[in-house]
mmCIF file of C-alpha atoms in Angstrom:
data_model
loop_
_atom_site.group_PDB
_atom_site.id
_atom_site.type_symbol
_atom_site.label_atom_id
_atom_site.label_comp_id
_atom_site.label_asym_id
_atom_site.label_seq_id
_atom_site.Cartn_x
_atom_site.Cartn_y
_atom_site.Cartn_z
ATOM 1 C CA MET A 1 -6.581 -33.803 21.710
ATOM 2 C CA ALA A 2 -5.975 -32.521 18.188
ATOM 3 C CA LEU A 3 -5.959 -28.809 17.469
ATOM 4 C CA ASP A 4 -7.973 -27.434 14.575
ATOM 5 C CA ASN A 5 -5.476 -24.610 14.304
ATOM 6 C CA PRO A 6 -1.710 -25.113 14.702
ATOM 7 C CA TYR A 7 -1.416 -21.684 16.356
ATOM 8 C CA PRO A 8 -4.538 -20.971 18.374
ATOM 9 C CA ASN A 9 -5.041 -17.323 19.237
ATOM 10 C CA LEU A 10 -5.153 -16.084 22.758
ATOM 11 C CA PRO A 11 -7.831 -13.460 23.320
ATOM 12 C CA PRO A 12 -6.598 -9.875 22.939
ATOM 13 C CA ILE A 13 -5.631 -8.068 26.130
ATOM 14 C CA PRO A 14 -8.304 -5.459 26.890
ATOM 15 C CA ARG A 15 -6.872 -1.952 27.103
ATOM 16 C CA PRO A 16 -9.732 0.319 28.175
ATOM 17 C CA ASN A 17 -8.979 4.039 28.181
ATOM 18 C CA GLU A 18 -5.555 3.591 26.565
ATOM 19 C CA PRO A 19 -4.336 7.074 25.556
ATOM 20 C CA ILE A 20 -3.990 7.447 21.784
ATOM 21 C CA GLU A 21 -0.237 8.170 21.873
ATOM 22 C CA LYS A 22 0.377 5.130 24.075
ATOM 23 C CA LYS A 23 -1.692 3.014 21.672
ATOM 24 C CA ARG A 24 0.294 4.382 18.717
ATOM 25 C CA ALA A 25 3.633 3.605 20.421
ATOM 26 C CA ARG A 26 2.470 0.092 21.365
ATOM 27 C CA LEU A 27 1.340 -0.630 17.815
ATOM 28 C CA VAL A 28 4.672 0.557 16.390
ATOM 29 C CA TYR A 29 6.460 -1.825 18.764
ATOM 30 C CA GLN A 30 4.094 -4.715 18.012
ATOM 31 C CA SER A 31 4.606 -4.127 14.294
ATOM 32 C CA ARG A 32 8.355 -4.668 14.700
ATOM 33 C CA LYS A 33 8.294 -7.663 17.032
ATOM 34 C CA ARG A 34 6.046 -10.215 15.350
ATOM 35 C CA GLY A 35 8.430 -13.168 15.234
ATOM 36 C CA ILE A 36 8.430 -13.756 11.479
ATOM 37 C CA LEU A 37 10.832 -11.584 9.511
ATOM 38 C CA GLU A 38 8.532 -11.189 6.499
ATOM 39 C CA THR A 39 5.675 -9.904 8.629
ATOM 40 C CA ASP A 40 8.033 -7.758 10.743
ATOM 41 C CA LEU A 41 9.350 -6.065 7.614
ATOM 42 C CA LEU A 42 5.927 -5.547 6.078
ATOM 43 C CA LEU A 43 4.227 -4.209 9.202
ATOM 44 C CA SER A 44 7.128 -2.138 10.563
ATOM 45 C CA THR A 45 7.566 -0.255 7.289
ATOM 46 C CA PHE A 46 3.795 0.219 7.078
ATOM 47 C CA ALA A 47 3.680 1.521 10.658
ATOM 48 C CA GLN A 48 6.558 3.908 10.028
ATOM 49 C CA LYS A 49 4.813 5.333 6.978
ATOM 50 C CA TYR A 50 1.214 5.595 8.237
ATOM 51 C CA LEU A 51 0.680 5.254 11.994
ATOM 52 C CA LYS A 52 1.729 8.802 12.890
ATOM 53 C CA ASP A 53 -1.283 10.144 10.950
ATOM 54 C CA PHE A 54 -3.868 7.489 11.872
ATOM 55 C CA SER A 55 -7.074 8.423 13.656
ATOM 56 C CA LEU A 56 -8.164 6.443 16.696
ATOM 57 C CA GLU A 57 -10.527 4.417 14.477
ATOM 58 C CA ARG A 58 -7.718 3.388 12.128
ATOM 59 C CA LEU A 59 -5.402 2.611 15.044
ATOM 60 C CA GLU A 60 -8.086 0.286 16.396
ATOM 61 C CA GLN A 61 -8.432 -1.407 13.002
ATOM 62 C CA PHE A 62 -4.656 -1.922 12.897
ATOM 63 C CA ASP A 63 -4.737 -3.245 16.472
ATOM 64 C CA LYS A 64 -7.430 -5.747 15.456
ATOM 65 C CA LEU A 65 -5.318 -6.849 12.478
ATOM 66 C CA LEU A 66 -2.318 -7.424 14.763
ATOM 67 C CA ASP A 67 -4.433 -9.883 16.765
ATOM 68 C CA GLU A 68 -4.238 -12.236 13.771
ATOM 69 C CA PRO A 69 -1.458 -14.858 13.480
ATOM 70 C CA ASP A 70 1.684 -13.627 11.703
ATOM 71 C CA TRP A 71 1.503 -15.890 8.685
ATOM 72 C CA ASP A 72 -2.171 -15.100 8.201
ATOM 73 C CA ILE A 73 -1.424 -11.370 8.120
ATOM 74 C CA PHE A 74 1.331 -11.961 5.576
ATOM 75 C CA TYR A 75 -0.874 -14.200 3.427
ATOM 76 C CA TYR A 76 -3.811 -11.755 3.547
ATOM 77 C CA ALA A 77 -1.479 -8.915 2.548
ATOM 78 C CA THR A 78 -0.009 -10.851 -0.372
ATOM 79 C CA ASP A 79 -3.275 -12.383 -1.648
ATOM 80 C CA LYS A 80 -2.202 -15.926 -0.770
ATOM 81 C CA LYS A 81 -5.100 -16.516 1.607
ATOM 82 C CA LYS A 82 -8.730 -15.441 1.511
ATOM 83 C CA ILE A 83 -9.525 -12.589 3.879
ATOM 84 C CA PRO A 84 -12.009 -13.767 6.537
ATOM 85 C CA GLU A 85 -15.383 -12.088 6.893
ATOM 86 C CA ARG A 86 -14.378 -10.409 10.183
ATOM 87 C CA LEU A 87 -11.663 -8.425 8.338
ATOM 88 C CA GLN A 88 -13.492 -7.694 5.081
ATOM 89 C CA ASP A 89 -14.315 -4.107 6.116
ATOM 90 C CA ASN A 90 -10.911 -3.387 7.679
ATOM 91 C CA GLU A 91 -9.627 -0.371 5.718
ATOM 92 C CA VAL A 92 -6.188 -0.683 7.286
ATOM 93 C CA LEU A 93 -5.805 -4.224 5.958
ATOM 94 C CA GLN A 94 -6.544 -2.868 2.489
ATOM 95 C CA MET A 95 -3.814 -0.256 3.035
ATOM 96 C CA VAL A 96 -1.391 -2.991 4.169
ATOM 97 C CA ARG A 97 -2.219 -4.964 1.013
ATOM 98 C CA GLU A 98 -1.385 -1.921 -1.151
ATOM 99 C CA HIS A 99 1.806 -1.365 0.848
ATOM 100 C CA ALA A 100 2.802 -5.006 0.289
ATOM 101 C CA LYS A 101 2.680 -4.509 -3.477
ATOM 102 C CA ASN A 102 5.618 -2.071 -3.184
ATOM 103 C CA GLU A 103 4.767 -0.664 -6.599
ATOM 104 C CA SER A 104 7.529 1.954 -6.381
ATOM 105 C CA ARG A 105 10.010 -0.932 -5.949
ATOM 106 C CA VAL A 106 11.652 0.654 -2.919
ATOM 107 C CA ILE A 107 14.165 -1.517 -1.086
ATOM 108 C CA LEU A 108 12.586 -2.040 2.318
ATOM 109 C CA ARG A 109 14.454 -2.497 5.571
ATOM 110 C CA MET A 110 13.464 -2.455 9.197
ATOM 111 C CA PRO A 111 13.012 1.158 10.319
ATOM 112 C CA ASP A 112 15.352 2.519 12.942
ATOM 113 C CA LEU A 113 13.945 2.873 16.430
ATOM 114 C CA ASP A 114 13.202 6.435 17.447
ATOM 115 C CA LEU A 115 15.492 6.482 20.472
ATOM 116 C CA ASP A 116 14.918 10.184 21.165
ATOM 117 C CA LYS A 117 11.472 9.365 22.568
ATOM 118 C CA SER A 118 12.928 6.938 25.094
ATOM 119 C CA LYS A 119 15.411 9.443 26.581
ATOM 120 C CA PRO A 120 14.390 10.873 29.961
ATOM 121 C CA GLU A 121 13.909 14.629 29.973
#
């Protein structure tokens, strides 16, 4: 049986009633651990810069974007692949695309983990 897609997506895990701070922390982690360095760097620096101020609606848009395959996210962000209809209205993807331009020519590196949050009180 031939696959139409070399990396078929699994359906997203439903997370009903996920508290907003837990969602934010999960998305920060998922932004860092994609599996492809280029996408890790792009999304982790984006998350560090923007996620702390995102509303629930924007967090959900970012979550939906993270359901896409890594290379697709990278190609959408760098204008190498046409954005599919389902993501056309995703404001966060547009923000990621602007972030990918790095117009200020800042040298990007993986953000440090905030270890203070993981310490027991």
